[in-house]
CSV table of C-alpha atoms in Angstrom, one decimal:
chain,number,residue,atom,x,y,z
A,1,MET,CA,-57.7,5.6,52.1
A,2,SER,CA,-58.5,8.9,50.4
A,3,GLU,CA,-56.1,11.8,49.5
A,4,ALA,CA,-58.4,14.0,51.0
A,5,SER,CA,-58.3,12.1,54.3
A,6,SER,CA,-55.0,12.2,54.2
A,7,LEU,CA,-54.3,16.0,54.9
A,8,GLN,CA,-55.3,18.1,57.5
A,9,TRP,CA,-56.8,20.6,55.9
A,10,GLY,CA,-59.5,21.0,52.7
A,11,GLY,CA,-62.9,22.0,53.7
A,12,ARG,CA,-61.8,25.4,52.5
A,13,PHE,CA,-61.1,24.3,49.0
A,14,ALA,CA,-62.9,23.5,46.8
A,15,SER,CA,-60.9,21.0,44.9
A,16,ALA,CA,-58.4,19.3,45.4
A,17,PRO,CA,-54.9,20.4,45.5
A,18,ASP,CA,-52.8,19.8,42.1
A,19,ALA,CA,-50.9,16.6,42.4
A,20,ALA,CA,-47.6,17.9,41.7
A,21,LEU,CA,-47.5,20.7,43.7
A,22,LEU,CA,-48.7,18.3,47.2
A,23,ALA,CA,-45.5,16.3,46.7
A,24,PHE,CA,-43.0,19.3,45.8
A,25,GLY,CA,-44.5,20.9,49.1
A,26,SER,CA,-44.1,17.2,50.7
A,27,SER,CA,-41.6,16.2,53.4
A,28,ILE,CA,-42.1,13.3,54.4
A,29,GLU,CA,-38.6,11.7,53.3
A,30,GLU,CA,-36.7,14.0,55.5
A,31,ASP,CA,-39.2,13.9,58.0
A,32,LEU,CA,-39.3,9.9,58.8
A,33,VAL,CA,-36.3,10.4,61.7
A,34,LEU,CA,-39.0,12.1,63.3
A,35,ALA,CA,-41.7,10.4,64.0
A,36,PRO,CA,-41.0,8.2,67.0
A,37,PHE,CA,-40.9,11.7,68.5
A,38,ASP,CA,-44.6,13.5,67.0
A,39,VAL,CA,-45.7,10.2,68.8
A,40,ARG,CA,-44.3,11.5,72.2
A,41,CYS,CA,-45.2,14.6,71.6
A,42,SER,CA,-49.2,13.4,70.1
A,43,LEU,CA,-49.4,11.4,73.8
A,44,ALA,CA,-48.5,14.4,75.6
A,45,HIS,CA,-51.5,16.1,73.4
A,46,VAL,CA,-53.5,13.9,74.7
A,47,THR,CA,-53.0,14.5,78.1
A,48,ALA,CA,-53.4,18.5,77.7
A,49,LEU,CA,-56.7,17.8,76.1
A,50,GLU,CA,-57.5,15.2,79.2
A,51,GLY,CA,-56.1,17.1,81.4
A,52,GLY,CA,-58.0,20.7,80.4
A,53,ARG,CA,-61.2,18.0,80.1
A,54,ILE,CA,-61.9,18.7,76.9
A,55,ILE,CA,-61.6,15.0,75.7
A,56,THR,CA,-63.6,12.0,77.9
A,57,GLY,CA,-60.7,9.3,79.7
A,58,GLU,CA,-62.6,6.7,77.5
A,59,THR,CA,-61.3,8.6,74.0
A,60,ALA,CA,-57.9,9.3,75.7
A,61,ALA,CA,-57.2,5.6,76.3
A,62,THR,CA,-58.2,5.1,72.8
A,63,LEU,CA,-56.2,7.8,71.2
A,64,ARG,CA,-53.2,6.5,73.1
A,65,GLY,CA,-53.7,3.0,72.2
A,66,ALA,CA,-54.1,4.1,68.4
A,67,LEU,CA,-50.4,6.0,69.5
A,68,HIS,CA,-48.7,3.5,70.6
A,69,ARG,CA,-49.9,0.9,67.8
A,70,VAL,CA,-47.7,3.6,64.9
A,71,ALA,CA,-45.1,3.7,67.4
A,72,SER,CA,-44.6,-0.1,67.3
A,73,GLU,CA,-45.0,0.2,63.2
A,74,ILE,CA,-42.8,3.1,63.4
A,75,ALA,CA,-40.2,0.8,65.3
A,76,ASP,CA,-40.8,-2.7,63.1
A,77,GLY,CA,-40.2,0.1,60.2
A,78,SER,CA,-44.4,-0.8,58.7
A,79,PHE,CA,-45.0,2.9,59.3
A,80,ALA,CA,-42.6,4.3,56.5
A,81,VAL,CA,-44.0,2.3,53.9
A,82,HIS,CA,-47.5,3.5,55.3
A,83,ALA,CA,-46.4,7.0,54.8
A,84,ARG,CA,-44.7,7.1,51.9
A,85,ALA,CA,-48.1,5.5,50.3
A,86,THR,CA,-50.4,8.4,51.5
A,87,SER,CA,-50.6,12.0,49.9
A,88,ALA,CA,-49.8,13.6,53.4
A,89,GLU,CA,-47.1,16.6,53.2
A,90,ASP,CA,-45.9,15.4,56.5
A,91,ILE,CA,-45.0,12.7,59.5
A,92,HIS,CA,-47.5,15.0,61.3
A,93,GLY,CA,-50.4,14.4,59.1
A,94,ALA,CA,-49.4,11.1,58.0
A,95,ILE,CA,-49.4,9.9,61.7
A,96,ASP,CA,-52.4,11.5,62.3
A,97,ALA,CA,-54.5,9.7,59.3
A,98,ARG,CA,-52.9,6.2,60.5
A,99,VAL,CA,-53.8,7.3,64.2
A,100,ARG,CA,-57.7,7.7,62.8
A,101,ASP,CA,-57.0,4.2,61.3
A,102,HIS,CA,-56.5,3.0,64.1
A,103,ALA,CA,-59.2,4.9,66.7
A,104,GLY,CA,-61.8,5.4,64.3
A,105,GLU,CA,-64.2,9.0,65.2
A,106,ALA,CA,-61.8,9.3,68.3
A,107,GLY,CA,-58.9,9.9,66.0
A,108,ALA,CA,-60.5,12.9,64.8
A,109,ARG,CA,-60.5,14.3,68.1
A,110,LEU,CA,-56.7,14.2,68.4
A,111,HIS,CA,-55.7,17.5,66.5
A,112,ALA,CA,-57.8,19.6,68.9
A,113,GLY,CA,-56.8,23.4,70.0
A,114,ARG,CA,-53.3,21.9,68.2
A,115,SER,CA,-51.8,23.4,65.6
A,116,ARG,CA,-48.9,21.4,63.5
A,117,ASN,CA,-46.6,24.8,64.0
A,118,ASP,CA,-46.9,23.6,67.8
A,119,GLN,CA,-46.5,20.4,66.9
A,120,VAL,CA,-43.4,20.6,64.3
A,121,ALA,CA,-41.7,23.3,66.7
A,122,THR,CA,-42.3,20.4,69.6
A,123,THR,CA,-41.7,17.4,67.7
A,124,LEU,CA,-38.1,19.0,66.5
A,125,ALA,CA,-37.2,20.2,70.0
A,126,LEU,CA,-37.0,16.5,71.1
A,127,TYR,CA,-35.5,15.5,67.8
A,128,VAL,CA,-32.6,18.2,68.4
A,129,ARG,CA,-32.4,17.0,72.7
A,130,ASN,CA,-31.8,13.4,71.3
A,131,ARG,CA,-29.3,14.1,68.9
A,132,ALA,CA,-27.5,16.4,70.7
A,133,GLN,CA,-26.9,14.2,74.0
A,134,ARG,CA,-25.3,11.5,71.4
A,135,ALA,CA,-23.1,13.5,70.0
A,136,ALA,CA,-22.6,15.1,73.5
A,137,ASP,CA,-21.4,11.5,74.1
A,138,THR,CA,-19.7,10.3,71.0
A,139,ALA,CA,-17.1,13.8,71.6
A,140,ALA,CA,-16.6,12.6,75.0
A,141,THR,CA,-15.9,9.2,74.1
A,142,THR,CA,-13.4,10.0,71.4
A,143,ALA,CA,-11.5,12.6,74.0
A,144,ALA,CA,-12.0,9.5,76.5
A,145,LEU,CA,-10.3,7.6,73.7
A,146,ALA,CA,-7.9,10.4,72.2
A,147,LEU,CA,-6.7,10.5,75.8
A,148,ALA,CA,-6.2,7.0,76.5
A,149,GLN,CA,-3.5,6.7,73.2
A,150,ALA,CA,-2.1,10.3,74.8
A,151,ARG,CA,-1.5,7.9,78.3
A,152,VAL,CA,0.5,5.1,76.1
A,153,ALA,CA,3.1,7.9,73.9
A,154,LEU,CA,3.7,9.8,77.5
A,155,ALA,CA,4.8,6.0,78.9
A,156,ASP,CA,6.5,5.2,75.7
A,157,GLY,CA,8.2,8.9,75.4
A,158,THR,CA,7.3,9.2,71.7
A,159,LEU,CA,8.6,13.0,70.4
A,160,LEU,CA,6.8,14.5,67.5
A,161,ALA,CA,8.1,17.5,65.2
A,162,ALA,CA,5.2,20.5,65.9
A,163,THR,CA,4.5,22.1,62.7
A,164,THR,CA,3.6,26.1,61.7
A,165,HIS,CA,2.0,26.1,58.0
A,166,TRP,CA,3.0,22.9,57.7
A,167,GLN,CA,6.8,23.6,58.4
A,168,PRO,CA,8.8,21.8,61.1
A,169,ALA,CA,8.2,24.2,64.4
A,170,GLN,CA,9.0,23.0,67.7
A,171,PRO,CA,9.7,19.2,69.4
A,172,ILE,CA,6.5,18.3,71.3
A,173,LEU,CA,5.3,14.6,72.9
A,174,LEU,CA,2.7,12.8,71.1
A,175,ALA,CA,1.1,12.1,73.8
A,176,PHE,CA,0.4,16.5,73.8
A,177,TRP,CA,-0.2,16.5,70.2
A,178,LEU,CA,-3.1,13.7,71.3
A,179,ALA,CA,-4.4,15.6,74.4
A,180,ALA,CA,-5.0,18.5,72.1
A,181,VAL,CA,-7.5,16.4,70.1
A,182,ALA,CA,-8.8,15.6,73.5
A,183,GLU,CA,-9.2,19.3,74.2
A,184,SER,CA,-11.2,20.0,71.4
A,185,PHE,CA,-13.8,17.0,71.5
A,186,SER,CA,-14.5,18.4,75.2
A,187,ARG,CA,-15.4,21.3,74.5
A,188,ALA,CA,-17.5,19.7,71.7
A,189,ALA,CA,-19.3,17.7,74.2
A,190,THR,CA,-19.8,20.8,76.6
A,191,ARG,CA,-21.4,22.9,73.1
A,192,PHE,CA,-23.6,19.4,72.6
A,193,ASP,CA,-24.5,19.3,76.6
A,194,ARG,CA,-25.3,22.9,76.0
A,195,VAL,CA,-27.8,22.3,73.0
A,196,ALA,CA,-29.6,19.2,74.3
A,197,ASN,CA,-29.9,20.9,78.0
A,198,ASP,CA,-31.7,24.2,75.9
A,199,ALA,CA,-33.9,21.6,74.5
A,200,CYS,CA,-35.5,20.8,77.7
A,201,ALA,CA,-36.2,24.1,78.5
A,202,ALA,CA,-39.6,25.4,77.2
A,203,SER,CA,-42.2,23.5,75.0
A,204,PRO,CA,-43.8,24.8,72.3
A,205,LEU,CA,-47.0,22.2,72.7
A,206,GLY,CA,-50.2,24.1,73.5
A,207,SER,CA,-48.6,27.7,71.1
A,208,GLY,CA,-51.3,26.8,68.6
A,209,ALA,CA,-50.5,27.9,65.4
A,210,CYS,CA,-49.6,31.2,66.8
A,211,SER,CA,-51.6,33.0,69.3
A,212,GLY,CA,-52.6,30.0,72.3
A,213,SER,CA,-56.2,28.3,72.3
A,214,THR,CA,-59.4,29.1,73.5
A,215,LEU,CA,-59.3,25.6,74.6
A,216,PRO,CA,-58.2,25.0,78.4
A,217,LEU,CA,-55.3,22.7,77.2
A,218,ASP,CA,-53.0,21.5,80.0
A,219,ARG,CA,-50.0,22.6,79.0
A,220,GLU,CA,-47.9,22.6,82.3
A,221,THR,CA,-48.4,18.9,82.6
A,222,ALA,CA,-48.4,18.0,79.0
A,223,ALA,CA,-44.9,19.5,79.6
A,224,ARG,CA,-43.3,17.8,82.3
A,225,GLU,CA,-44.5,14.5,80.6
A,226,LEU,CA,-42.7,15.5,77.8
A,227,GLY,CA,-39.3,16.3,79.8
A,228,PHE,CA,-39.4,20.1,79.7
A,229,SER,CA,-39.0,22.9,82.5
A,230,ALA,CA,-42.1,24.8,81.5
A,231,PRO,CA,-44.7,25.8,78.7
A,232,THR,CA,-43.3,28.5,76.7
A,233,ARG,CA,-44.2,32.1,77.4
A,234,ASN,CA,-45.2,33.0,74.0
A,235,ALA,CA,-46.4,31.3,71.2
A,236,LEU,CA,-45.7,33.7,68.5
A,237,ASP,CA,-42.2,33.1,69.3
A,238,ALA,CA,-42.6,29.8,70.1
A,239,ILE,CA,-44.2,28.2,66.7
A,240,GLY,CA,-41.6,30.5,64.3
A,241,THR,CA,-38.2,29.8,66.0
A,242,ARG,CA,-35.5,27.0,64.9
A,243,GLU,CA,-32.4,27.8,67.0
A,244,LEU,CA,-32.6,24.7,68.8
A,245,ALA,CA,-31.8,23.1,65.1
A,246,LEU,CA,-29.8,25.7,64.5
A,247,ASP,CA,-27.5,25.8,67.1
A,248,LEU,CA,-27.2,22.0,67.0
A,249,VAL,CA,-26.0,22.4,63.7
A,250,HIS,CA,-23.7,24.8,64.6
A,251,ALA,CA,-22.2,22.4,67.1
A,252,LEU,CA,-21.6,20.0,64.8
A,253,ALA,CA,-19.9,21.7,62.4
A,254,ARG,CA,-17.7,23.1,65.3
A,255,ALA,CA,-16.7,19.8,66.0
A,256,LEU,CA,-16.3,18.0,62.7
A,257,GLY,CA,-14.1,21.1,62.0
A,258,ALA,CA,-12.0,19.7,65.0
A,259,ALA,CA,-11.9,16.3,63.5
A,260,SER,CA,-11.2,17.3,60.0
A,261,ARG,CA,-8.2,19.3,61.3
A,262,ALA,CA,-6.9,16.4,62.8
A,263,SER,CA,-7.6,14.2,60.1
A,264,GLU,CA,-5.5,16.5,58.0
A,265,GLU,CA,-3.0,15.6,60.1
A,266,ILE,CA,-3.8,11.3,60.6
A,267,VAL,CA,-3.8,11.9,56.5
A,268,LEU,CA,-0.1,13.0,56.0
A,269,TRP,CA,1.6,10.7,58.8
A,270,CYS,CA,0.0,7.8,57.0
A,271,THR,CA,1.7,8.5,53.4
A,272,PRO,CA,5.1,6.5,53.1
A,273,ALA,CA,6.8,10.0,52.8
A,274,PHE,CA,5.9,10.6,56.7
A,275,GLY,CA,5.8,7.2,57.6
A,276,TYR,CA,4.6,8.7,61.3
A,277,ALA,CA,1.5,6.5,61.8
A,278,ARG,CA,-0.5,3.4,60.2
A,279,LEU,CA,-3.6,2.9,59.8
A,280,ASP,CA,-4.9,-0.3,60.5
A,281,ASP,CA,-6.9,-2.5,58.1
A,282,ALA,CA,-9.9,-2.8,59.3
A,283,ALA,CA,-10.2,1.1,58.6
A,284,SER,CA,-8.1,1.5,55.2
A,285,THR,CA,-9.4,1.2,51.7
A,286,GLY,CA,-7.4,0.2,48.6
A,287,SER,CA,-7.4,0.5,44.9
A,288,SER,CA,-9.4,-1.0,42.1
A,289,LEU,CA,-6.2,-0.3,40.1
A,290,MET,CA,-3.0,0.0,42.3
A,291,PRO,CA,-2.4,-2.8,43.9
A,292,GLN,CA,-0.3,-1.1,46.3
A,293,LYS,CA,-2.4,1.8,47.9
A,294,ARG,CA,-3.7,2.1,51.2
A,295,ASN,CA,-6.4,4.9,51.6
A,296,PRO,CA,-7.1,6.4,54.7
A,297,ASP,CA,-10.4,7.6,53.8
A,298,PRO,CA,-12.7,7.6,56.7
A,299,PHE,CA,-10.4,10.8,57.8
A,300,GLU,CA,-10.2,12.2,54.3
A,301,LEU,CA,-14.6,11.7,54.4
A,302,VAL,CA,-14.4,13.6,57.3
A,303,ARG,CA,-12.7,16.6,56.3
A,304,ALA,CA,-15.5,16.7,53.3
A,305,HIS,CA,-18.4,16.2,56.1
A,306,ALA,CA,-17.0,18.9,58.0
A,307,ALA,CA,-16.9,21.2,54.3
A,308,ALA,CA,-20.6,19.9,53.6
A,309,ALA,CA,-21.5,20.6,57.5
A,310,ASN,CA,-20.0,24.7,57.1
A,311,GLY,CA,-22.4,24.7,53.7
A,312,ALA,CA,-25.8,23.4,55.4
A,313,LEU,CA,-25.5,26.0,58.5
A,314,ALA,CA,-25.1,29.4,56.0
A,315,ALA,CA,-28.3,27.4,53.8
A,316,ALA,CA,-30.3,27.0,57.3
A,317,LEU,CA,-29.5,30.0,58.4
A,318,GLY,CA,-30.0,31.8,54.8
A,319,THR,CA,-33.6,30.2,55.1
A,320,THR,CA,-34.6,32.0,58.2
A,321,THR,CA,-33.2,35.6,57.6
A,322,GLY,CA,-36.0,36.6,55.7
A,323,ILE,CA,-39.2,35.9,57.1
A,324,ALA,CA,-41.4,37.6,59.5
A,325,LEU,CA,-42.4,36.4,63.1
A,326,SER,CA,-44.3,33.6,63.2
A,327,TYR,CA,-44.1,30.3,60.4
A,328,HIS,CA,-43.4,30.4,57.2
A,329,ARG,CA,-43.6,27.3,55.0
A,330,ASP,CA,-39.8,28.4,54.3
A,331,LEU,CA,-39.2,26.6,57.9
A,332,GLN,CA,-39.8,23.5,56.3
A,333,GLU,CA,-36.7,23.6,54.1
A,334,THR,CA,-34.9,24.9,57.6
A,335,LYS,CA,-35.8,21.4,59.0
A,336,ALA,CA,-34.9,19.7,56.3
A,337,ILE,CA,-31.2,21.3,55.3
A,338,ALA,CA,-30.5,20.8,59.8
A,339,ILE,CA,-32.0,17.1,59.7
A,340,ARG,CA,-30.0,16.0,56.7
A,341,ALA,CA,-27.0,18.0,58.6
A,342,ILE,CA,-27.4,16.2,62.2
A,343,GLU,CA,-28.0,12.9,61.0
A,344,ARG,CA,-24.5,12.8,58.3
A,345,GLY,CA,-22.8,15.3,60.8
A,346,LEU,CA,-23.6,12.2,64.1
A,347,GLY,CA,-22.1,10.0,61.2
A,348,ALA,CA,-19.2,11.5,60.6
A,349,LEU,CA,-18.5,12.0,64.3
A,350,ASP,CA,-18.9,9.0,64.9
A,351,ALA,CA,-16.6,7.3,61.5
A,352,PHE,CA,-13.7,9.9,62.9
A,353,GLY,CA,-13.7,8.0,66.6
A,354,SER,CA,-14.2,5.0,65.2
A,355,ALA,CA,-11.3,5.6,62.6
A,356,LEU,CA,-9.1,6.9,65.3
A,357,GLY,CA,-8.8,4.1,67.5
A,358,TYR,CA,-7.4,2.2,64.3
A,359,VAL,CA,-4.4,4.5,63.9
A,360,ASN,CA,-1.0,2.7,64.9
A,361,TYR,CA,1.3,5.5,65.7
A,362,ASN,CA,5.2,4.9,64.6
A,363,HIS,CA,7.1,6.0,68.1
A,364,ASP,CA,10.4,5.2,66.1
A,365,VAL,CA,9.9,7.6,63.1
A,366,MET,CA,8.3,10.0,65.1
A,367,THR,CA,10.8,10.6,67.9
A,368,ALA,CA,13.8,10.4,65.1
A,369,HIS,CA,12.4,13.1,63.1
A,370,ALA,CA,11.3,15.6,65.6
A,371,GLY,CA,14.3,17.5,65.9
A,372,ASP,CA,14.9,17.5,62.0
A,373,GLY,CA,14.0,21.2,60.3
A,374,TYR,CA,16.5,23.1,63.3
A,375,THR,CA,12.9,22.4,65.7
A,376,VAL,CA,15.7,23.3,68.8
A,377,ALA,CA,15.9,26.8,67.4
A,378,THR,CA,13.6,28.1,69.9
A,379,ASP,CA,15.4,27.0,72.6
A,380,ILE,CA,18.1,28.6,71.5
A,381,ALA,CA,16.9,32.2,71.3
A,382,ASP,CA,15.4,31.4,74.6
A,383,SER,CA,18.5,30.9,76.3
A,384,LEU,CA,20.0,34.0,74.9
A,385,ILE,CA,17.1,36.5,76.5
A,386,ALA,CA,17.1,34.6,79.8
A,387,ARG,CA,21.1,35.8,79.8
A,388,GLY,CA,19.7,39.5,78.7
A,389,ILE,CA,19.8,39.6,75.4
A,390,THR,CA,16.7,40.8,73.5
A,391,ALA,CA,14.3,38.8,71.7
A,392,ARG,CA,14.8,41.1,68.5
A,393,ARG,CA,18.9,40.0,69.2
A,394,ALA,CA,18.6,37.2,70.1
A,395,HIS,CA,16.2,35.7,67.3
A,396,GLU,CA,18.6,37.3,64.3
A,397,LEU,CA,21.7,35.9,66.0
A,398,VAL,CA,20.0,32.5,65.9
A,399,GLY,CA,18.5,32.9,62.2
A,400,VAL,CA,22.4,33.5,61.1
A,401,LEU,CA,23.5,30.2,62.8
A,402,VAL,CA,20.6,28.0,61.8
A,403,THR,CA,21.5,29.5,57.7
A,404,THR,CA,24.8,28.7,58.4
A,405,ALA,CA,24.5,25.0,59.5
A,406,GLU,CA,21.7,24.2,56.8
A,407,ARG,CA,24.1,25.3,54.4
A,408,ALA,CA,27.0,23.3,55.8
A,409,GLY,CA,24.0,20.1,55.6
A,410,ARG,CA,24.6,19.4,59.7
A,411,ARG,CA,22.9,20.1,62.6
A,412,LEU,CA,23.6,22.8,65.7
A,413,GLU,CA,26.4,21.8,67.6
A,414,ALA,CA,27.9,22.8,70.9
A,415,SER,CA,29.7,24.4,69.4
A,416,ASP,CA,27.6,26.6,68.0
A,417,LEU,CA,26.4,27.6,71.3
A,418,ASP,CA,29.9,28.7,72.2
A,419,LYS,CA,30.3,31.3,68.8
A,420,LEU,CA,26.5,32.5,69.7
A,421,ALA,CA,28.4,33.1,73.3
A,422,ASP,CA,30.9,35.3,71.9
A,423,ASP,CA,28.8,37.0,69.4
A,424,ALA,CA,26.4,38.0,71.8
A,425,ASN,CA,29.1,39.3,74.0
A,426,LEU,CA,28.3,36.5,76.7
A,427,ALA,CA,30.7,34.1,79.3
A,428,ARG,CA,31.1,30.6,77.9
A,429,PRO,CA,29.3,28.6,78.3
A,430,LEU,CA,26.0,29.2,76.7
A,431,VAL,CA,23.5,26.4,78.3
A,432,ALA,CA,20.9,25.2,75.9
A,433,PRO,CA,19.3,22.1,74.6
A,434,LEU,CA,20.3,20.9,71.3
A,435,ASP,CA,18.0,18.0,71.0
A,436,ALA,CA,14.2,17.3,70.5
A,437,ARG,CA,14.7,15.7,74.2
A,438,ALA,CA,16.4,18.6,75.9
A,439,SER,CA,13.8,21.0,74.0
A,440,VAL,CA,10.9,19.0,75.4
A,441,GLU,CA,12.0,18.3,79.4
A,442,ALA,CA,13.4,22.2,79.1
A,443,LYS,CA,9.5,23.2,79.0
A,444,ARG,CA,8.4,25.3,82.2
A,445,THR,CA,5.3,26.8,81.8
A,446,ILE,CA,1.6,25.2,82.3
A,447,GLY,CA,0.1,23.8,79.7
A,448,SER,CA,3.3,23.3,78.1
A,449,THR,CA,4.6,19.8,76.6
A,450,HIS,CA,6.8,18.9,79.1
A,451,PRO,CA,5.7,15.8,80.2
A,452,HIS,CA,4.9,16.6,84.0
A,453,ALA,CA,2.4,19.4,82.1
A,454,VAL,CA,1.9,16.8,79.7
A,455,ALA,CA,0.2,14.5,82.6
A,456,ARG,CA,-1.1,16.9,84.1
A,457,ALA,CA,-3.1,17.8,81.6
A,458,ILE,CA,-4.2,14.4,81.0
A,459,SER,CA,-5.2,13.9,84.3
A,460,GLU,CA,-7.0,17.0,84.8
A,461,LEU,CA,-9.0,16.2,81.5
A,462,GLU,CA,-9.9,13.1,82.9
A,463,THR,CA,-11.9,14.4,86.0
A,464,VAL,CA,-13.5,16.7,83.7
A,465,LEU,CA,-14.8,14.1,81.2
A,466,ALA,CA,-15.5,12.0,84.5
A,467,ALA,CA,-17.5,14.1,86.3
A,468,ARG,CA,-19.5,15.2,82.5
A,469,GLU,CA,-20.6,11.4,82.6
A,470,ARG,CA,-21.6,11.3,86.1
A,471,ASN,CA,-24.1,14.7,85.6
A,472,THR,CA,-25.3,13.1,82.3
A,473,THR,CA,-26.0,9.2,84.2
A,474,ILE,CA,-27.9,11.2,87.3
């Protein structure tokens, strides 16, 4: 095929474009993942053309046959080879050229009433819908996995010293930590579902370059064929916005942020210094030099991918802020950045969920260290407050007590509670938890780490996830 026939424009120009500049403007590589969605978009455009009596039924059938052949080539991988060999600027032009190869003269009618502007916007919306649904399912699956692990940890009664500033804070159940991970991924699934639903709202197809079309395109039928509720209301807005892609990149950055935070703790837990967890061989890597090494690479890479997603979001947003309404070529870079971020982000989410399933938690070590660092100190202060001492005075008294015990190299003991009672002018005995399990079982509030509260929270979130699965499979 000649260079001229691979392009969707050219009559206006007296000479061929500079090959280097044409290559600079090409987005074929980034666009390849959009190919199946572009075919769907083109099939719906055939429906709009036929519905508006712009093409005959016979021509429509020929175009559909050619598009289905292209779809088969996309599926078997041969189309990518063809697309790279052409001088087409993007996947949309490559598919249009391939349709002309298969359909002959009828292929030249496919682009009637359509601009690449509405074509790209529609194809990108279909892609975002697909990837957002995938991301939602992945996030929900990860949440369910964390809950399943939480149920096991709850049955085992595994304790853990929660940290703030990476310092020992208060005793919690490991099940409580795992349920917190599940909560964050459940919220991520909700955000992804919202993006997917938004990508079903309005179809840009038929908006043309920026003002609609003088041809009587059947936009309503085409929109329904693509799974949209209706056509877009404003052509100028429809062809120039990339909000759906930006929303998905944002949702991925948020989800990967949650995965990164959990990964940070798991990486440390897997070190011999902690010994809280061990990553199965299937998810670990070794060192080319040090024979003893067991590296939790998947979780380290998730942290890096989370940072990269934040950068991609900022870059994609930046490409849209300096342009006017309608389409500008800057948006090609928006698309490229978004696609890379989405594909890599989905891979990182998948990897996190897989790696989480390979974590083996060390019940004995976690539980043994749950009280280290005077993690019951807050419970003792609370016992003073319950007896009428002010929060500030209780904090001071227990702080002094912890310093004394720390200097003596010992844990807090029952005799310390007697001294506290005397210092606070309270009648003995002062009752307060002195070990990690007693601390956990003393919690009374909804959403706390008390075993009953954790069990209730797990059940409630399982119900939420089950309802989501029912709604998404209807």
